[in-house]
PDB file of C-alpha atoms in Angstrom:
ATOM      1  CA  MET A   5       2.566  16.923 -29.777  1.00  0.00           C
ATOM      2  CA  THR A   6       0.230  15.324 -27.250  1.00  0.00           C
ATOM      3  CA  ALA A   7      -3.227  15.479 -28.905  1.00  0.00           C
ATOM      4  CA  GLU A   8      -4.470  12.366 -30.661  1.00  0.00           C
ATOM      5  CA  PRO A   9      -3.437  12.390 -34.344  1.00  0.00           C
ATOM      6  CA  ARG A  10      -5.975  13.028 -37.063  1.00  0.00           C
ATOM      7  CA  LEU A  11      -5.884  12.133 -40.752  1.00  0.00           C
ATOM      8  CA  VAL A  12      -6.966  14.877 -43.142  1.00  0.00           C
ATOM      9  CA  VAL A  13      -7.746  14.691 -46.880  1.00  0.00           C
ATOM     10  CA  ASP A  14      -8.140  17.975 -48.760  1.00  0.00           C
ATOM     11  CA  GLY A  15      -9.009  19.795 -45.554  1.00  0.00           C
ATOM     12  CA  ALA A  16     -11.578  17.237 -44.334  1.00  0.00           C
ATOM     13  CA  GLU A  17     -10.877  15.157 -41.231  1.00  0.00           C
ATOM     14  CA  VAL A  18     -11.378  11.517 -42.232  1.00  0.00           C
ATOM     15  CA  ALA A  19     -10.065   9.644 -39.173  1.00  0.00           C
ATOM     16  CA  ARG A  20      -8.789  10.002 -35.649  1.00  0.00           C
ATOM     17  CA  TYR A  21      -6.083   7.733 -34.271  1.00  0.00           C
ATOM     18  CA  LEU A  22      -6.283   6.833 -30.599  1.00  0.00           C
ATOM     19  CA  VAL A  23      -2.685   5.994 -29.830  1.00  0.00           C
ATOM     20  CA  ARG A  24      -2.860   5.342 -26.070  1.00  0.00           C
ATOM     21  CA  PRO A  25      -6.479   4.455 -25.252  1.00  0.00           C
ATOM     22  CA  GLU A  26      -7.265   3.990 -21.574  1.00  0.00           C
ATOM     23  CA  LEU A  27      -9.017   0.640 -21.654  1.00  0.00           C
ATOM     24  CA  ASP A  28      -9.663  -2.303 -19.372  1.00  0.00           C
ATOM     25  CA  PRO A  29      -6.878  -4.866 -20.060  1.00  0.00           C
ATOM     26  CA  ARG A  30      -9.585  -7.381 -21.025  1.00  0.00           C
ATOM     27  CA  HIS A  31     -10.532  -5.169 -23.988  1.00  0.00           C
ATOM     28  CA  GLY A  32      -7.198  -5.566 -25.781  1.00  0.00           C
ATOM     29  CA  PRO A  33      -5.658  -2.070 -25.400  1.00  0.00           C
ATOM     30  CA  ARG A  34      -4.074  -1.033 -28.693  1.00  0.00           C
ATOM     31  CA  PRO A  35      -3.938   1.975 -31.030  1.00  0.00           C
ATOM     32  CA  TYR A  36      -6.980   2.186 -33.282  1.00  0.00           C
ATOM     33  CA  LEU A  37      -8.642   4.440 -35.839  1.00  0.00           C
ATOM     34  CA  HIS A  38     -12.040   5.784 -34.789  1.00  0.00           C
ATOM     35  CA  PRO A  39     -14.094   7.359 -36.043  1.00  0.00           C
ATOM     36  CA  VAL A  40     -13.148   6.752 -39.648  1.00  0.00           C
ATOM     37  CA  ARG A  41     -15.347   8.905 -41.884  1.00  0.00           C
ATOM     38  CA  THR A  42     -16.191   9.402 -45.524  1.00  0.00           C
ATOM     39  CA  ARG A  43     -15.144  12.725 -47.022  1.00  0.00           C
ATOM     40  CA  ALA A  44     -18.756  13.836 -46.551  1.00  0.00           C
ATOM     41  CA  GLY A  45     -18.413  13.167 -42.813  1.00  0.00           C
ATOM     42  CA  THR A  46     -20.340   9.882 -42.456  1.00  0.00           C
ATOM     43  CA  PRO A  47     -18.844   7.612 -39.740  1.00  0.00           C
ATOM     44  CA  VAL A  48     -17.984   4.115 -41.004  1.00  0.00           C
ATOM     45  CA  THR A  49     -16.435   2.557 -37.874  1.00  0.00           C
ATOM     46  CA  ASP A  50     -17.790   1.612 -34.470  1.00  0.00           C
ATOM     47  CA  ALA A  51     -15.872   1.125 -31.216  1.00  0.00           C
ATOM     48  CA  LEU A  52     -16.615  -0.418 -27.812  1.00  0.00           C
ATOM     49  CA  PRO A  53     -20.006  -1.811 -28.929  1.00  0.00           C
ATOM     50  CA  ALA A  54     -22.082  -3.475 -26.234  1.00  0.00           C
ATOM     51  CA  ASP A  55     -21.993  -6.912 -27.884  1.00  0.00           C
ATOM     52  CA  HIS A  56     -18.172  -7.003 -28.253  1.00  0.00           C
ATOM     53  CA  VAL A  57     -16.608  -4.200 -26.234  1.00  0.00           C
ATOM     54  CA  TRP A  58     -13.124  -5.145 -27.437  1.00  0.00           C
ATOM     55  CA  HIS A  59     -14.000  -4.352 -31.062  1.00  0.00           C
ATOM     56  CA  LEU A  60     -12.098  -1.111 -31.640  1.00  0.00           C
ATOM     57  CA  GLY A  61     -12.680   0.741 -34.911  1.00  0.00           C
ATOM     58  CA  ALA A  62      -9.973  -0.170 -37.417  1.00  0.00           C
ATOM     59  CA  SER A  63      -6.904  -1.740 -35.844  1.00  0.00           C
ATOM     60  CA  LEU A  64      -4.409  -4.607 -35.835  1.00  0.00           C
ATOM     61  CA  ALA A  65      -4.927  -7.437 -33.363  1.00  0.00           C
ATOM     62  CA  VAL A  66      -4.268 -11.171 -32.970  1.00  0.00           C
ATOM     63  CA  GLN A  67      -6.051 -13.306 -30.403  1.00  0.00           C
ATOM     64  CA  ASP A  68      -3.166 -15.669 -29.641  1.00  0.00           C
ATOM     65  CA  VAL A  69       0.486 -14.550 -29.697  1.00  0.00           C
ATOM     66  CA  ASP A  70       2.488 -17.241 -27.921  1.00  0.00           C
ATOM     67  CA  GLY A  71      -0.473 -17.781 -25.614  1.00  0.00           C
ATOM     68  CA  VAL A  72      -1.120 -14.062 -25.002  1.00  0.00           C
ATOM     69  CA  ASN A  73      -4.515 -12.621 -25.968  1.00  0.00           C
ATOM     70  CA  LEU A  74      -3.884  -9.395 -27.890  1.00  0.00           C
ATOM     71  CA  TRP A  75      -7.385  -9.245 -29.367  1.00  0.00           C
ATOM     72  CA  GLY A  76      -9.405  -8.773 -26.201  1.00  0.00           C
ATOM     73  CA  GLY A  77     -12.425 -10.612 -24.869  1.00  0.00           C
ATOM     74  CA  ARG A  78     -12.547 -14.296 -24.031  1.00  0.00           C
ATOM     75  CA  THR A  79      -9.876 -16.754 -25.129  1.00  0.00           C
ATOM     76  CA  TYR A  80     -10.856 -19.905 -26.983  1.00  0.00           C
ATOM     77  CA  VAL A  81      -9.544 -22.920 -25.041  1.00  0.00           C
ATOM     78  CA  ARG A  82      -9.405 -26.297 -26.756  1.00  0.00           C
ATOM     79  CA  GLY A  83     -11.985 -28.653 -25.276  1.00  0.00           C
ATOM     80  CA  THR A  84     -13.581 -25.879 -23.189  1.00  0.00           C
ATOM     81  CA  GLY A  85     -14.620 -23.066 -25.505  1.00  0.00           C
ATOM     82  CA  TYR A  86     -14.487 -19.319 -24.945  1.00  0.00           C
ATOM     83  CA  THR A  87     -13.221 -18.606 -21.435  1.00  0.00           C
ATOM     84  CA  TRP A  88     -12.310 -15.467 -19.527  1.00  0.00           C
ATOM     85  CA  ARG A  89      -8.622 -15.758 -18.660  1.00  0.00           C
ATOM     86  CA  ASP A  90      -6.017 -13.429 -17.168  1.00  0.00           C
ATOM     87  CA  ASP A  91      -3.925 -13.628 -20.339  1.00  0.00           C
ATOM     88  CA  HIS A  92      -4.444 -10.244 -21.989  1.00  0.00           C
ATOM     89  CA  GLY A  93      -1.556  -8.188 -23.295  1.00  0.00           C
ATOM     90  CA  VAL A  94      -1.223  -4.716 -24.792  1.00  0.00           C
ATOM     91  CA  ILE A  95      -0.018  -3.256 -28.082  1.00  0.00           C
ATOM     92  CA  ALA A  96       1.817  -0.089 -27.072  1.00  0.00           C
ATOM     93  CA  HIS A  97       3.003   2.903 -29.107  1.00  0.00           C
ATOM     94  CA  THR A  98       6.688   3.580 -28.414  1.00  0.00           C
ATOM     95  CA  GLY A  99       7.664   6.408 -30.759  1.00  0.00           C
ATOM     96  CA  TRP A 100       6.916   8.412 -33.893  1.00  0.00           C
ATOM     97  CA  ARG A 101       8.951   8.246 -37.091  1.00  0.00           C
ATOM     98  CA  GLU A 102       6.685  10.659 -38.966  1.00  0.00           C
ATOM     99  CA  ARG A 103       3.448  12.388 -38.052  1.00  0.00           C
ATOM    100  CA  THR A 104       1.687  14.621 -40.570  1.00  0.00           C
ATOM    101  CA  ALA A 105      -1.902  15.328 -41.624  1.00  0.00           C
ATOM    102  CA  ASP A 106      -1.869  12.484 -44.166  1.00  0.00           C
ATOM    103  CA  ARG A 107       0.796  10.097 -42.800  1.00  0.00           C
ATOM    104  CA  LEU A 108       1.303   8.392 -39.431  1.00  0.00           C
ATOM    105  CA  ASP A 109       4.478   6.337 -39.144  1.00  0.00           C
ATOM    106  CA  HIS A 110       5.431   4.846 -35.767  1.00  0.00           C
ATOM    107  CA  ASP A 111       6.896   2.008 -33.720  1.00  0.00           C
ATOM    108  CA  LEU A 112       5.006  -0.272 -31.338  1.00  0.00           C
ATOM    109  CA  GLU A 113       5.579  -3.191 -28.974  1.00  0.00           C
ATOM    110  CA  TRP A 114       3.309  -6.196 -28.495  1.00  0.00           C
ATOM    111  CA  ARG A 115       3.621  -7.079 -24.801  1.00  0.00           C
ATOM    112  CA  ASP A 116       2.250  -9.717 -22.441  1.00  0.00           C
ATOM    113  CA  ARG A 117       0.509  -8.856 -19.139  1.00  0.00           C
ATOM    114  CA  HIS A 118       3.872  -8.609 -17.362  1.00  0.00           C
ATOM    115  CA  GLY A 119       5.341  -6.171 -19.899  1.00  0.00           C
ATOM    116  CA  ARG A 120       7.533  -8.729 -21.669  1.00  0.00           C
ATOM    117  CA  VAL A 121       7.920  -7.755 -25.343  1.00  0.00           C
ATOM    118  CA  LEU A 122       6.816 -10.453 -27.778  1.00  0.00           C
ATOM    119  CA  LEU A 123       6.898  -8.540 -31.064  1.00  0.00           C
ATOM    120  CA  ARG A 124       8.148  -5.190 -32.294  1.00  0.00           C
ATOM    121  CA  GLU A 125       6.146  -3.458 -35.004  1.00  0.00           C
ATOM    122  CA  HIS A 126       6.731  -0.701 -37.530  1.00  0.00           C
ATOM    123  CA  ARG A 127       3.386   0.665 -38.758  1.00  0.00           C
ATOM    124  CA  ARG A 128       2.571   3.195 -41.479  1.00  0.00           C
ATOM    125  CA  ILE A 129      -0.895   4.682 -42.076  1.00  0.00           C
ATOM    126  CA  THR A 130      -1.616   7.061 -44.952  1.00  0.00           C
ATOM    127  CA  ALA A 131      -4.696   8.885 -46.260  1.00  0.00           C
ATOM    128  CA  THR A 132      -4.873   9.979 -49.913  1.00  0.00           C
ATOM    129  CA  PRO A 133      -7.648  11.282 -52.181  1.00  0.00           C
ATOM    130  CA  ALA A 134      -9.440   8.842 -54.497  1.00  0.00           C
ATOM    131  CA  GLY A 135     -11.309  11.109 -56.862  1.00  0.00           C
ATOM    132  CA  GLU A 136     -13.451  13.987 -55.656  1.00  0.00           C
ATOM    133  CA  ASP A 137     -15.624  12.211 -53.089  1.00  0.00           C
ATOM    134  CA  ALA A 138     -13.616   9.249 -51.770  1.00  0.00           C
ATOM    135  CA  TRP A 139     -10.260   8.499 -50.171  1.00  0.00           C
ATOM    136  CA  TRP A 140      -7.792   5.660 -49.692  1.00  0.00           C
ATOM    137  CA  LEU A 141      -6.733   4.393 -46.276  1.00  0.00           C
ATOM    138  CA  ASP A 142      -3.475   2.449 -46.553  1.00  0.00           C
ATOM    139  CA  LEU A 143      -2.051   0.606 -43.563  1.00  0.00           C
ATOM    140  CA  SER A 144       1.143  -1.427 -43.629  1.00  0.00           C
ATOM    141  CA  ALA A 145       2.868  -3.161 -40.727  1.00  0.00           C
ATOM    142  CA  THR A 146       6.052  -5.146 -40.212  1.00  0.00           C
ATOM    143  CA  LEU A 147       6.232  -7.437 -37.161  1.00  0.00           C
ATOM    144  CA  THR A 148       9.552  -8.735 -35.843  1.00  0.00           C
ATOM    145  CA  SER A 149      10.261 -11.158 -33.023  1.00  0.00           C
ATOM    146  CA  ALA A 150      11.613  -9.252 -30.018  1.00  0.00           C
ATOM    147  CA  THR A 151      14.023 -12.079 -29.128  1.00  0.00           C
ATOM    148  CA  GLY A 152      14.820 -13.594 -32.506  1.00  0.00           C
ATOM    149  CA  ALA A 153      12.970 -16.782 -31.571  1.00  0.00           C
ATOM    150  CA  ASP A 154       9.909 -17.998 -33.465  1.00  0.00           C
ATOM    151  CA  VAL A 155       6.607 -16.484 -32.329  1.00  0.00           C
ATOM    152  CA  ARG A 156       3.421 -18.526 -32.753  1.00  0.00           C
ATOM    153  CA  LEU A 157       0.361 -16.655 -34.000  1.00  0.00           C
ATOM    154  CA  GLY A 158      -2.945 -18.415 -33.380  1.00  0.00           C
ATOM    155  CA  SER A 159      -6.708 -17.976 -33.430  1.00  0.00           C
ATOM    156  CA  PRO A 160      -9.802 -19.745 -32.118  1.00  0.00           C
ATOM    157  CA  ALA A 161      -9.646 -21.913 -35.266  1.00  0.00           C
ATOM    158  CA  THR A 162      -6.076 -23.064 -34.630  1.00  0.00           C
ATOM    159  CA  ASN A 163      -6.976 -23.607 -30.972  1.00  0.00           C
ATOM    160  CA  GLY A 164      -9.777 -26.011 -31.801  1.00  0.00           C
ATOM    161  CA  ARG A 165     -12.939 -24.007 -32.433  1.00  0.00           C
ATOM    162  CA  PRO A 166     -15.070 -25.966 -34.917  1.00  0.00           C
ATOM    163  CA  GLY A 167     -16.330 -24.256 -38.019  1.00  0.00           C
ATOM    164  CA  GLY A 168     -13.398 -21.947 -38.548  1.00  0.00           C
ATOM    165  CA  ALA A 169     -13.083 -18.514 -36.862  1.00  0.00           C
ATOM    166  CA  GLY A 170      -9.525 -18.003 -38.051  1.00  0.00           C
ATOM    167  CA  TYR A 171      -9.621 -14.282 -37.396  1.00  0.00           C
ATOM    168  CA  GLY A 172      -6.708 -11.965 -36.634  1.00  0.00           C
ATOM    169  CA  GLY A 173      -4.690  -9.203 -38.264  1.00  0.00           C
ATOM    170  CA  PHE A 174      -6.320  -6.104 -39.748  1.00  0.00           C
ATOM    171  CA  PHE A 175      -9.677  -5.628 -38.065  1.00  0.00           C
ATOM    172  CA  TRP A 176     -12.576  -3.327 -38.990  1.00  0.00           C
ATOM    173  CA  ARG A 177     -15.701  -2.939 -36.833  1.00  0.00           C
ATOM    174  CA  ALA A 178     -18.259  -1.428 -39.193  1.00  0.00           C
ATOM    175  CA  VAL A 179     -21.167   0.734 -38.126  1.00  0.00           C
ATOM    176  CA  ALA A 180     -24.287  -1.359 -37.526  1.00  0.00           C
ATOM    177  CA  ASP A 181     -26.764   0.652 -39.575  1.00  0.00           C
ATOM    178  CA  GLY A 182     -29.219  -1.377 -41.590  1.00  0.00           C
ATOM    179  CA  GLU A 183     -28.559  -4.009 -44.207  1.00  0.00           C
ATOM    180  CA  ALA A 184     -25.381  -4.088 -46.242  1.00  0.00           C
ATOM    181  CA  ARG A 185     -24.108  -5.782 -49.375  1.00  0.00           C
ATOM    182  CA  VAL A 186     -20.821  -7.654 -49.274  1.00  0.00           C
ATOM    183  CA  ARG A 187     -18.860  -9.543 -51.902  1.00  0.00           C
ATOM    184  CA  THR A 188     -15.421 -10.679 -53.020  1.00  0.00           C
ATOM    185  CA  ALA A 189     -14.235 -11.538 -56.516  1.00  0.00           C
ATOM    186  CA  GLU A 190     -15.683 -15.056 -56.169  1.00  0.00           C
ATOM    187  CA  ALA A 191     -18.457 -14.852 -53.559  1.00  0.00           C
ATOM    188  CA  VAL A 192     -21.561 -12.724 -53.007  1.00  0.00           C
ATOM    189  CA  GLY A 193     -23.427 -12.331 -49.709  1.00  0.00           C
ATOM    190  CA  GLU A 194     -22.321 -12.545 -46.079  1.00  0.00           C
ATOM    191  CA  GLU A 195     -22.692 -16.294 -45.702  1.00  0.00           C
ATOM    192  CA  ALA A 196     -20.697 -17.007 -48.856  1.00  0.00           C
ATOM    193  CA  VAL A 197     -17.984 -14.460 -48.011  1.00  0.00           C
ATOM    194  CA  ASN A 198     -17.647 -15.472 -44.359  1.00  0.00           C
ATOM    195  CA  GLY A 199     -14.612 -17.643 -43.736  1.00  0.00           C
ATOM    196  CA  SER A 200     -13.177 -17.213 -47.230  1.00  0.00           C
ATOM    197  CA  ALA A 201      -9.727 -16.005 -48.222  1.00  0.00           C
ATOM    198  CA  ALA A 202      -9.752 -13.224 -50.813  1.00  0.00           C
ATOM    199  CA  PRO A 203      -7.457 -10.446 -52.028  1.00  0.00           C
ATOM    200  CA  TRP A 204     -10.211  -7.862 -51.520  1.00  0.00           C
ATOM    201  CA  LEU A 205     -13.624  -7.382 -49.907  1.00  0.00           C
ATOM    202  CA  PHE A 206     -16.283  -4.951 -51.119  1.00  0.00           C
ATOM    203  CA  PHE A 207     -18.787  -3.718 -48.553  1.00  0.00           C
ATOM    204  CA  VAL A 208     -21.487  -1.124 -49.235  1.00  0.00           C
ATOM    205  CA  ARG A 209     -24.423   0.434 -47.441  1.00  0.00           C
ATOM    206  CA  LEU A 210     -26.881   2.173 -49.759  1.00  0.00           C
ATOM    207  CA  ARG A 211     -26.917   6.000 -49.555  1.00  0.00           C
ATOM    208  CA  ALA A 212     -24.224   5.893 -46.913  1.00  0.00           C
ATOM    209  CA  TRP A 213     -20.745   4.618 -47.676  1.00  0.00           C
ATOM    210  CA  ARG A 214     -18.636   1.967 -49.313  1.00  0.00           C
ATOM    211  CA  TRP A 215     -15.166   0.600 -48.822  1.00  0.00           C
ATOM    212  CA  ARG A 216     -12.804  -2.021 -50.134  1.00  0.00           C
ATOM    213  CA  VAL A 217     -10.213  -3.792 -48.033  1.00  0.00           C
ATOM    214  CA  HIS A 218      -7.369  -5.948 -49.326  1.00  0.00           C
ATOM    215  CA  ALA A 219      -7.202  -8.682 -46.706  1.00  0.00           C
ATOM    216  CA  GLY A 220      -8.270 -12.158 -45.750  1.00  0.00           C
ATOM    217  CA  VAL A 221     -11.967 -12.266 -44.931  1.00  0.00           C
ATOM    218  CA  HIS A 222     -13.586 -13.682 -41.814  1.00  0.00           C
ATOM    219  CA  ARG A 223     -16.636 -12.742 -39.766  1.00  0.00           C
ATOM    220  CA  SER A 224     -17.487 -14.327 -36.437  1.00  0.00           C
ATOM    221  CA  GLY A 225     -20.263 -13.487 -34.012  1.00  0.00           C
ATOM    222  CA  ALA A 226     -18.398 -14.846 -31.012  1.00  0.00           C
ATOM    223  CA  GLY A 227     -15.011 -13.196 -31.344  1.00  0.00           C
TER     224      GLY A 227
END
């Protein structure tokens, strides 16, 4: 099979998975889900937006993996700030374990700009119904050092950016369409939620769509 995989729930296409996107190396090439849709067909992800071209739908990415930028965009340099550097790597699909309408299970490699493998990944993505008008997207990933040595994972925050910006991991670029409401179990509103750690995040746009993600929470306008 060569066509890009699609996730289907009860006959409705709810997401497409771009496995080998042809992107500028500076944009953090990696597999990503886009568009992700509600069961009614409303898109809930954005990709390649003008303000942050390296924001790619729903994906996994880390800005600093042993000094390699696998997020895309500028790299935060301690004492200097965000800087364009020739340090971008790629997250590459290497083979399928299972590929069906509701399950995508595959292997990947996280590589530096020279092709050296830093991490190997096993990723599983599933789509299941959640009642009559909603669905669950489940994504799990296991990362393993390619050499057996420790691998340092960093972010602008760990590299000296003041005020936080500890982003990395599961990433979702939402559609920019009017005002939204966001909350966690302990915080309400974007400013209160931003930078917090929480087991889940609730995000809703009136008359459009809603989703919940189980992850750490961080929003940053610069990354």
